[in-house]
Amino acid sequence: MQVAILDGVLESLRIGFGFLWTAAWAIIMGLTVTSLVQVYVSKERMAQVLGDGDLNGLVKATAFGAASSGCSFGAVAIAKGLFKKGAHAVNFLAFMFASTNLIVELGLMILILLGWEFLVAELLGGLVLIAVMAVIVHLTLPETLFDEVREAMNERDRESGVSEDPTCGMEGKDEYTLTTDGGETLKFCSEGCMETYRQETSSSGGWREELLSWGGWYKVGNQYRKEWSMIWTDVVAGFLISGFVIVFVPQWVWNTLFVQGDGLLVTAENAVMGVAIAVLSFVGSMGNVPFAVALWGGGISFAGVIAFVYADLITIPVLNVYRKYYGWKIMLYILGVFFVTMAFTGFLMELLFDALGIVPDLAGGETATEQTYFELNYTFYLNIIAFAVSGFLLYVYRRGLGAPGQYRDPVCGMRTDDSEPAATHDGETYYFCSQTCKETFEEDPDEYATGHPMVMDDHDH
C-alpha cells in the first residue's frame, strides 16, 4: 500500500513538473512580451476614457486589460484603483476579464497544453464574456449602490490618510515613500512599483531609444520580475495540483459531478459545474490551465473545461478581496454576474464549436500518464532560449544596468540615491531602497557591508 502511494506521488510530480517544463518557454516569452507592453504602452491615456459606460469606453477597457498583468489579484487591485477614480462598473469589470483572459502568456500556455481549439475558445470567449457581462450589468446595475461604495472608499482613504500608489493604483505603504523634486510625498505598495516610478521619471526619449539603452532594458527587467512575483505561486501550485488530481482522483468522481451524455441540459450542467469547481479550487491566474488539463483528461466536456478556465476571477480568495474592497453586496453582485456570464459563455462555445465540427476529440492522443515530457526536442531548445532571455532580464535588473541612482542597496541590490534611508558602518555610508532593507542591514551589518556603497560603473547606455 505504501509503495503504491509513493509511486503515485512520484508519478504526480513527474506529470506536474512535466507540464511545467512543456509550458515554461511559453510562460517566459509571454511574460517578456507582457513586460514590454506594460513598460511602453501608455496606460494613462487609456484610463482617461474609462469613466463612460459606452461602447468606446468598453473597447478601451478591454484593450487596457489585455495590455496589463495576467495575475488575478493584480487585475483586481488595478481595477479597484480605476473604480475609485470614476471608471464605470462595466469598464472596470471588463478590464478584469480582459487582463485574465486575453493576455499573451495565457494564450500560449493554453495552445501548448490544451490545443488550438481551446485557444480560439479562450480568445473568442473572452470577447463574448465581456459583451455578455456588459449587457447583464446595463440591465441590472444598482448604480446608486456602486456610487455609494465608491464615495465611501474615497472618504475612508481620506480619513485614514491612505495614499494610492501612482504606479499600480494599490494602497501605498509608509515604508515605500518617495519625495518628488516638487516636494510631493508619494507612497508605493512595494519596492518594485517605487523603482518603476523612478525609471519613468528619469527616462527620456521614445521606446526605440529606450530599447537601445541599458535603462530601457532595466525597466523591462524590473517589470518582468514584478510579473513573476505576482504569479509564480499560482503557476507552480496549478501544475503540481494538476499532477495529483490526474493520478489520485478516480474517474467516478468526475462522472458524478459532470453529467455524461449529449444534449443542451448536459452541456449546460457541465458549464455550470466547471465554474463551480473553479470557485472552490483556490487556483487562479494561469495556474488553472494545468488544472483544466486534468479535468479534460477526466472526461469533462468542452463546455465544462473552458468555463473552468474563464472562472479565475471568482475563486474564494479573490471573492474575499472583493468583499474587503467593496463590501458584501457588491461582492455578491460581481459573483452573480460573473458566474452567469462564465457558465453561459462556456455553454455557448461548445454549441458553436459543435456546429462547426471543431470540438476536440477527447479520445485522441496520449494521456498525461503516457506522455514523455523530458526529451531532446523542440521544447528543450525553446526552453533554453527562454531561460537565456529570462536570465538576461534578471541579470540586467540585478546588476542595475541603466537604473537611476548612484548607490546600491547592499541588502537587495537595488539602485538608490542619497535621499533614501541610510546607515553608517566602518566609516562607509550605505543607502537603502526602504526602511525594511535598512533594518535588515542594521541587524547584521557585517553580512551585507561591501565597503563599496557607490555603483562603480556607468551603465546607462
XYZ file of C-alpha atoms in Angstrom:
461
model
C 0.000 0.000 0.000
C 2.756 2.458 0.977
C 4.714 1.572 -2.154
C 1.642 2.257 -4.307
C 1.107 5.650 -2.649
C 4.778 6.541 -3.089
C 4.624 5.535 -6.754
C 1.517 7.682 -7.141
C 3.208 10.694 -5.563
C 6.260 10.302 -7.803
C 4.044 9.967 -10.880
C 2.080 13.065 -9.817
C 5.293 15.055 -9.509
C 6.527 13.740 -12.859
C 3.334 14.884 -14.570
C 3.202 18.236 -12.747
C 6.808 19.155 -13.486
C 6.414 17.697 -16.977
C 3.556 20.106 -17.670
C 5.653 22.945 -16.255
C 8.629 22.001 -18.465
C 6.385 21.776 -21.525
C 4.904 25.224 -20.960
C 7.947 27.018 -19.481
C 9.061 28.709 -22.695
C 5.543 29.944 -23.406
C 5.172 31.423 -19.921
C 8.574 33.138 -20.064
C 8.171 34.550 -23.562
C 4.608 35.602 -22.809
C 5.706 37.439 -19.671
C 8.508 39.090 -21.648
C 6.015 40.425 -24.199
C 3.682 41.496 -21.388
C 6.545 43.320 -19.660
C 7.425 45.184 -22.853
C 3.791 46.206 -23.285
C 3.460 47.210 -19.643
C 6.531 49.438 -19.857
C 5.987 51.057 -23.244
C 2.194 51.249 -23.744
C 0.720 54.427 -22.271
C -1.956 53.382 -19.782
C -2.725 56.915 -18.656
C -4.352 57.891 -21.960
C -6.355 54.670 -21.989
C -7.521 55.103 -18.386
C -8.885 58.574 -19.068
C -11.839 57.221 -21.069
C -12.951 54.509 -18.636
C -15.438 56.738 -16.874
C -18.019 56.367 -19.639
C -20.175 53.264 -19.817
C -20.475 53.415 -23.615
C -19.033 51.170 -26.321
C -15.913 53.294 -26.715
C -15.152 53.007 -23.006
C -15.775 49.251 -23.108
C -13.370 48.780 -26.017
C -10.701 50.873 -24.296
C -11.155 48.933 -21.052
C -10.721 45.656 -22.958
C -7.554 46.900 -24.672
C -6.223 48.276 -21.382
C -6.829 44.919 -19.678
C -5.174 42.931 -22.465
C -2.072 45.134 -22.059
C -1.945 44.556 -18.307
C -0.801 41.849 -15.932
C -2.248 38.339 -16.015
C -2.404 37.960 -12.227
C -5.956 37.734 -10.875
C -5.113 39.657 -7.722
C -3.142 42.250 -9.671
C -6.078 42.750 -12.049
C -8.488 43.154 -9.133
C -6.210 45.671 -7.399
C -5.733 47.784 -10.536
C -9.478 47.645 -11.237
C -10.109 48.944 -7.729
C -7.943 51.977 -8.494
C -9.822 52.574 -11.752
C -13.163 52.268 -9.949
C -12.152 54.763 -7.269
C -11.116 57.240 -9.954
C -14.583 57.077 -11.525
C -14.439 54.187 -14.017
C -17.898 52.878 -14.890
C -18.768 49.478 -13.408
C -18.965 47.879 -16.881
C -15.486 49.119 -17.745
C -13.627 48.072 -14.610
C -15.259 44.623 -14.794
C -14.344 44.377 -18.498
C -10.783 45.343 -17.611
C -10.569 42.398 -15.199
C -11.965 39.953 -17.769
C -9.505 41.106 -20.431
C -6.465 41.120 -18.149
C -7.056 37.493 -17.158
C -8.350 36.041 -20.455
C -6.816 37.967 -23.363
C -3.141 38.034 -22.394
C -0.257 36.552 -24.367
C 1.203 34.177 -21.796
C -2.155 32.561 -21.023
C -2.874 32.028 -24.718
C 0.470 30.350 -25.330
C 0.012 28.040 -22.349
C -3.481 27.030 -23.483
C -2.207 26.379 -27.009
C 0.552 24.073 -25.755
C -1.324 22.194 -23.041
C -4.877 22.053 -24.421
C -4.652 22.759 -28.166
C -5.667 25.403 -30.675
C -9.380 24.778 -30.238
C -9.222 25.841 -26.593
C -7.105 28.853 -27.552
C -9.738 30.016 -30.041
C -12.452 29.423 -27.439
C -10.454 31.402 -24.884
C -9.902 34.414 -27.164
C -13.339 34.429 -28.781
C -14.960 33.550 -25.479
C -13.082 36.358 -23.742
C -14.728 38.869 -26.050
C -18.118 37.169 -25.650
C -17.662 37.230 -21.869
C -17.176 40.981 -21.938
C -20.135 41.552 -24.261
C -22.497 39.342 -22.213
C -21.302 40.891 -18.963
C -21.860 44.402 -20.353
C -25.464 43.561 -21.305
C -26.202 41.992 -17.894
C -24.658 44.904 -15.992
C -26.507 47.529 -18.051
C -29.773 45.701 -17.321
C -29.204 45.031 -13.617
C -26.639 47.552 -12.327
C -27.532 49.077 -8.933
C -25.812 52.371 -9.833
C -26.691 54.037 -6.531
C -25.006 51.232 -4.592
C -21.816 51.439 -6.670
C -21.703 55.238 -6.343
C -22.190 54.999 -2.587
C -19.423 52.417 -2.252
C -17.072 54.493 -4.411
C -17.660 57.583 -2.274
C -17.282 55.554 0.945
C -13.966 54.099 -0.294
C -12.577 57.533 -1.159
C -13.812 59.025 2.106
C -12.300 56.177 4.114
C -8.974 56.681 2.381
C -9.041 60.420 3.064
C -9.852 59.928 6.751
C -7.190 57.282 7.276
C -4.582 59.119 5.218
C -4.278 56.282 2.714
C -2.224 57.198 -0.336
C -2.603 55.408 -3.637
C 0.421 54.001 -5.427
C 0.757 56.184 -8.569
C 2.210 53.233 -10.481
C -0.373 50.488 -9.987
C -3.246 52.074 -8.042
C -2.879 49.818 -4.992
C -2.637 51.135 -1.435
C 0.705 52.778 -0.680
C 2.757 51.858 2.400
C 4.784 54.083 4.702
C 7.994 52.082 4.206
C 7.932 52.771 0.454
C 7.850 56.561 0.424
C 9.450 58.964 -2.013
C 9.534 62.772 -2.107
C 9.477 64.368 -5.552
C 11.500 67.398 -6.619
C 8.330 69.446 -6.190
C 8.004 68.401 -2.541
C 5.119 65.951 -3.041
C 5.265 62.796 -0.916
C 4.284 59.624 -2.749
C 3.662 56.195 -1.263
C 4.048 52.906 -3.119
C 2.812 49.383 -2.472
C 6.216 47.765 -2.999
C 9.865 48.346 -3.857
C 9.151 47.256 -7.421
C 6.493 49.915 -8.019
C 8.665 52.593 -6.416
C 11.516 51.559 -8.691
C 9.183 51.675 -11.703
C 8.201 55.241 -10.820
C 11.858 56.257 -10.576
C 12.505 54.777 -14.007
C 9.544 56.574 -15.575
C 10.521 59.961 -14.170
C 14.183 59.593 -15.098
C 13.666 58.271 -18.637
C 13.836 60.278 -21.821
C 13.166 59.569 -25.478
C 10.746 57.188 -27.179
C 10.539 53.420 -26.875
C 13.025 52.855 -29.729
C 15.671 54.940 -27.984
C 14.828 53.257 -24.682
C 15.380 49.767 -26.086
C 18.787 50.826 -27.372
C 19.862 51.782 -23.841
C 20.529 49.798 -20.692
C 17.976 51.990 -18.932
C 15.202 50.762 -21.209
C 16.070 47.110 -20.622
C 16.363 47.733 -16.894
C 12.711 48.860 -16.948
C 11.698 45.693 -18.779
C 13.740 43.554 -16.369
C 12.109 45.188 -13.356
C 8.627 44.707 -14.820
C 9.438 41.089 -15.722
C 10.497 40.449 -12.139
C 7.270 42.039 -10.865
C 5.159 39.906 -13.203
C 6.813 36.711 -11.962
C 6.473 37.768 -8.319
C 2.703 38.050 -8.778
C 2.020 34.736 -10.500
C 4.724 32.204 -9.665
C 2.919 30.658 -6.677
C -0.297 30.177 -8.671
C 1.603 28.740 -11.623
C 3.640 26.227 -9.613
C 0.655 25.269 -7.443
C -1.532 24.774 -10.513
C 0.948 22.455 -12.219
C 1.606 20.377 -9.101
C -2.073 20.123 -8.166
C -2.930 19.014 -11.693
C -0.476 16.118 -11.413
C -2.019 14.904 -8.155
C -5.574 15.320 -9.477
C -4.772 13.251 -12.577
C -3.216 10.421 -10.549
C -5.336 10.294 -7.396
C -8.858 11.462 -8.304
C -10.808 8.416 -9.556
C -12.930 8.620 -12.685
C -16.190 8.084 -10.785
C -15.747 11.475 -9.091
C -15.807 13.291 -12.424
C -18.701 11.121 -13.647
C -20.665 12.077 -10.534
C -20.007 15.815 -10.748
C -20.333 16.179 -14.516
C -23.350 14.584 -16.193
C -22.347 12.396 -19.135
C -24.133 12.262 -22.473
C -25.454 14.600 -25.139
C -27.999 17.392 -25.186
C -28.372 21.014 -24.138
C -29.064 20.220 -20.484
C -25.904 18.105 -20.224
C -23.816 20.883 -21.801
C -25.382 23.488 -19.502
C -24.775 21.361 -16.386
C -21.146 20.806 -17.339
C -20.596 24.543 -17.884
C -22.184 25.436 -14.542
C -20.222 22.729 -12.735
C -16.970 23.869 -14.387
C -17.431 27.357 -12.939
C -18.433 25.916 -9.539
C -15.285 23.753 -9.395
C -13.184 26.824 -10.262
C -14.737 28.793 -7.379
C -13.726 26.057 -4.940
C -10.325 25.245 -6.472
C -8.394 28.189 -4.926
C -6.207 28.174 -8.081
C -6.232 31.411 -10.044
C -4.340 33.235 -12.767
C -2.535 30.884 -15.144
C -2.454 28.095 -12.571
C -5.928 26.979 -13.584
C -4.791 25.934 -17.089
C -2.905 22.780 -15.978
C -5.833 22.055 -13.646
C -8.066 22.296 -16.735
C -5.851 19.683 -18.404
C -6.657 17.351 -15.514
C -10.388 17.994 -15.967
C -10.137 17.398 -19.715
C -8.287 14.141 -19.080
C -11.062 13.164 -16.671
C -13.604 13.254 -19.480
C -15.187 16.627 -18.712
C -16.920 18.214 -21.685
C -15.514 21.102 -23.714
C -18.049 23.483 -22.125
C -17.080 22.458 -18.600
C -13.334 22.830 -19.172
C -13.436 26.197 -20.945
C -15.909 27.573 -18.379
C -13.476 26.477 -15.675
C -10.648 28.384 -17.385
C -12.790 31.522 -17.601
C -13.581 31.487 -13.879
C -10.308 32.511 -12.206
C -11.841 35.845 -11.128
C -14.321 34.236 -8.713
C -12.178 31.802 -6.738
C -12.763 32.043 -2.989
C -9.556 34.053 -2.280
C -10.462 36.584 -4.996
C -14.046 36.841 -3.733
C -12.653 37.664 -0.300
C -10.680 40.534 -1.857
C -13.884 41.871 -3.441
C -15.542 41.732 -0.020
C -12.705 43.682 1.592
C -12.674 46.304 -1.160
C -16.383 46.798 -1.865
C -18.390 45.032 0.844
C -20.692 42.007 0.785
C -23.387 43.407 -1.537
C -21.105 44.273 -4.435
C -19.080 41.096 -3.906
C -22.266 39.024 -4.282
C -23.330 41.102 -7.296
C -19.963 40.509 -9.009
C -20.131 36.793 -8.160
C -23.627 36.511 -9.631
C -22.832 38.432 -12.821
C -19.522 36.648 -13.390
C -20.907 33.174 -12.631
C -23.789 33.541 -15.085
C -21.556 35.138 -17.719
C -18.826 32.477 -17.479
C -21.202 29.495 -17.472
C -23.268 30.900 -20.352
C -20.162 31.637 -22.448
C -18.786 28.131 -21.869
C -22.166 26.706 -22.898
C -22.237 28.936 -25.993
C -18.685 27.987 -27.041
C -19.492 24.273 -27.055
C -22.632 24.842 -29.125
C -20.678 26.968 -31.609
C -17.724 24.590 -31.858
C -20.029 21.594 -32.162
C -21.903 23.293 -35.013
C -18.567 23.961 -36.741
C -17.356 20.413 -36.082
C -14.205 21.518 -34.252
C -14.816 20.261 -30.713
C -11.528 18.467 -29.824
C -11.508 14.680 -29.773
C -11.034 13.659 -26.164
C -10.049 10.128 -27.193
C -7.214 11.289 -29.438
C -3.576 11.492 -28.359
C -1.714 10.247 -25.316
C -2.936 10.626 -21.753
C -0.876 12.594 -19.222
C 0.443 9.377 -17.661
C 1.544 8.032 -21.070
C 3.464 11.112 -22.156
C 7.243 11.512 -22.032
C 7.971 15.100 -21.072
C 11.726 15.467 -20.857
C 13.168 14.831 -24.303
C 15.679 16.456 -26.647
C 13.027 18.022 -28.878
C 11.775 21.484 -29.859
C 10.526 22.099 -26.299
C 14.052 21.625 -24.979
C 15.550 24.163 -27.392
C 12.738 26.688 -26.899
C 13.197 26.407 -23.140
C 16.942 27.022 -23.474
C 16.228 30.204 -25.455
C 13.546 31.286 -22.976
C 15.798 30.652 -19.964
C 18.508 32.722 -21.665
C 16.075 35.621 -22.169
C 14.896 35.321 -18.568
C 18.476 35.214 -17.309
C 19.376 38.302 -19.348
C 16.455 40.337 -17.974
C 17.098 39.297 -14.383
C 20.847 39.969 -14.790
C 20.177 43.481 -16.101
C 17.812 44.126 -13.190
C 20.058 42.614 -10.540
C 23.147 44.459 -11.726
C 21.133 47.666 -12.007
C 22.344 48.329 -15.547
C 20.922 51.719 -16.518
C 18.999 52.110 -13.262
C 18.562 55.586 -11.743
C 20.621 56.296 -8.599
C 24.336 56.221 -7.849
C 24.269 53.915 -4.806
C 23.432 50.243 -4.460
C 21.361 48.867 -1.597
C 23.679 46.220 -0.051
C 20.697 44.102 1.062
C 18.609 43.748 -2.104
C 20.952 45.161 -4.763
C 18.621 47.911 -5.984
C 19.966 51.291 -7.136
C 19.345 54.112 -4.645
C 20.329 57.745 -4.141
C 21.251 59.898 -1.142
C 17.631 60.815 -0.405
C 16.925 57.249 0.757
C 17.318 55.746 4.276
C 20.994 55.499 5.244
C 23.248 53.774 7.784
C 26.971 54.046 8.524
C 29.291 51.099 9.131
C 33.098 51.123 9.372
C 33.197 54.696 8.115
C 31.131 53.994 4.983
C 27.593 55.296 4.447
C 25.175 52.880 2.811
C 21.844 53.884 1.269
C 18.761 51.681 1.133
C 15.674 51.428 -1.028
C 13.406 51.115 2.021
C 13.338 51.174 5.793
C 12.936 47.391 5.738
C 16.290 46.889 3.992
C 17.935 49.355 6.353
C 16.679 47.449 9.409
C 17.860 44.157 7.898
C 21.310 45.667 7.378
C 21.491 47.032 10.931
C 20.684 43.616 12.400
C 23.862 42.138 10.879
C 25.910 44.794 9.048
C 28.975 42.555 8.584
C 26.942 40.199 6.422
C 25.938 42.914 3.952
C 28.684 45.553 4.121
C 30.728 45.584 0.926
C 32.921 48.627 1.508
C 31.742 49.974 -1.879
C 28.326 51.617 -1.422
C 28.522 53.512 -4.721
C 27.846 51.937 -8.099
C 31.289 51.837 -9.681
C 30.447 51.601 -13.368
C 28.319 53.810 -15.602
C 25.890 51.511 -17.421
C 23.319 53.994 -18.598
C 23.866 53.158 -22.263
